[in-house]
Amino acid sequence: MRKSSVYGQIRQCLAIGGRRVRLPVCVSPRHACVSILLILVSVGSALAGPAPPESRETLIAIGDVHGDFDNFAAILQRTGLIDKQYHWIGGKTTFVQVGDLLDRGPKPREVMDLMISLEKDASQVGGQVVGLLGNHEMMNMMGDLRYVTAANYASFADANSEKRQKAAYDDYVKWSGSHRSLVAELPQPMELTEAEWMVRHPPGFIEQREAFSPQGEYGKWLRGKSAVAEINGIIFLHGGISPDVAKMKIDAINSQIRSEIKEFDAAKQYLQNEKLILPFFNLQEIASVLQAEIIAERKSNVPSNEERQVKILDFLKFNDWLSVKEDGPLWFRGYDRWTDEQGGPQAGKILEAYQAAHIVVGHTVQKGGRIRPRFGNEVFLIDTGMLSSYYPGGHPSALGICGNGKFVAVYLDQQVLLIDSTESSPKNGGLGEHSDGGGKATVAGDVTALSPGSICSATTAPLQ
């Protein structure tokens, strides 16, 4: 039994505060856990009066979207969270999206706009939409644009984009002319001709960078997001919590990543004020320019500025930030790569550190486009390659987590029981035959919609 502490057993048996649903995943010794629970309930009743009614509300989690608005909307309709007009109809359901809304796919703006709308709509009827940061959200805020497509930029273009593009090029020419010593030290030359510059900065590029700035429409929204959420004893995040990061509390993880974003924004603004960079420089250009500036100053080709050198050197350490490094919560892939022998004990220690029952992550596309439980159903990998034009064989999916202990994988054509703690649980990664249950409504095409409640009430049997 991995959960060795009595506190861990108690936590698994109790509903935890506010709107949280009950997770009856109490493990042996069963009688000890039940006895402790009865004692606590008796004491609590004497002190606090009648207990509130038990919540049986559903939680729906969806993995990486990558600009695939159509499939994102389809799986939201399938799970009964939105109607055909993209309005929230999920009632008091909690919907968690674990990051990577954007890049690669054709409609990142539509995806983000839908999330913003659903956050407002759900809160008005007692529901909740929890959007978390993925590595691609972080990349766009920092200007790492390797996965932004021409179509993505074009979605930000308007009637004045060509004028902005030309003005930005003129600013670049002036900057280049006034930093000749610095430019001479660049490891790779920046664009030297207008044609080259225009290709790399198409219409909509400048607007996209402004939109993800601290004052921009999407930048401001994303900067209000957390990297990790814990709901009902389940931890949700994009990549995963590595063993080293598990030394930090969830609040500390979120606080540090927010601090790093603020540090980046402040440093970039300082560098712009010093006229070392231009606002639309991407992250790779900024790093190259700063490295060249250090070399040029050390060669005395430009006036030395000790304070500026310190700030530059501090900025160039960004690869070590929690929000950027490979084993950080936005990038970690260990849950997918570990063997069962490696991962079982590691996952158990991480869960014990947070007194949690399960971890749900995206980030790593699962083969076959199916949600993958691992390590005795303690970890759920829910990135199923929704953007199938980029991930062959991918499918949109959702993980339904029910107050009665069921975990159900929902696809456009079926739902599959992963865990049913009230009966028997399929083994690690078990698949199930689908049974849609009640609450059906027709959605565009051959997709059938379920209400969140019917996902949990359906009698979905494991595949024999």
Coordinates of C-alpha atoms in Angstrom, one line a residue, residues 165-166 169-170 172-173 191-201:
Q165 CA 4.9 45.7 -40.6
K166 CA 6.6 48.4 -42.6
Y169 CA 11.0 47.1 -40.4
D170 CA 12.0 50.8 -40.4
Y172 CA 14.7 47.4 -37.2
V173 CA 16.8 49.2 -39.8
E191 CA 17.9 39.5 -41.5
L192 CA 19.8 41.9 -43.7
T193 CA 17.4 42.5 -46.5
E194 CA 13.8 43.8 -46.4
A195 CA 12.5 40.7 -48.2
E196 CA 14.1 38.4 -45.7
W197 CA 12.7 40.4 -42.8
M198 CA 9.2 40.5 -44.2
V199 CA 9.1 36.7 -44.7
R200 CA 10.0 36.2 -41.0
H201 CA 7.6 38.9 -39.8

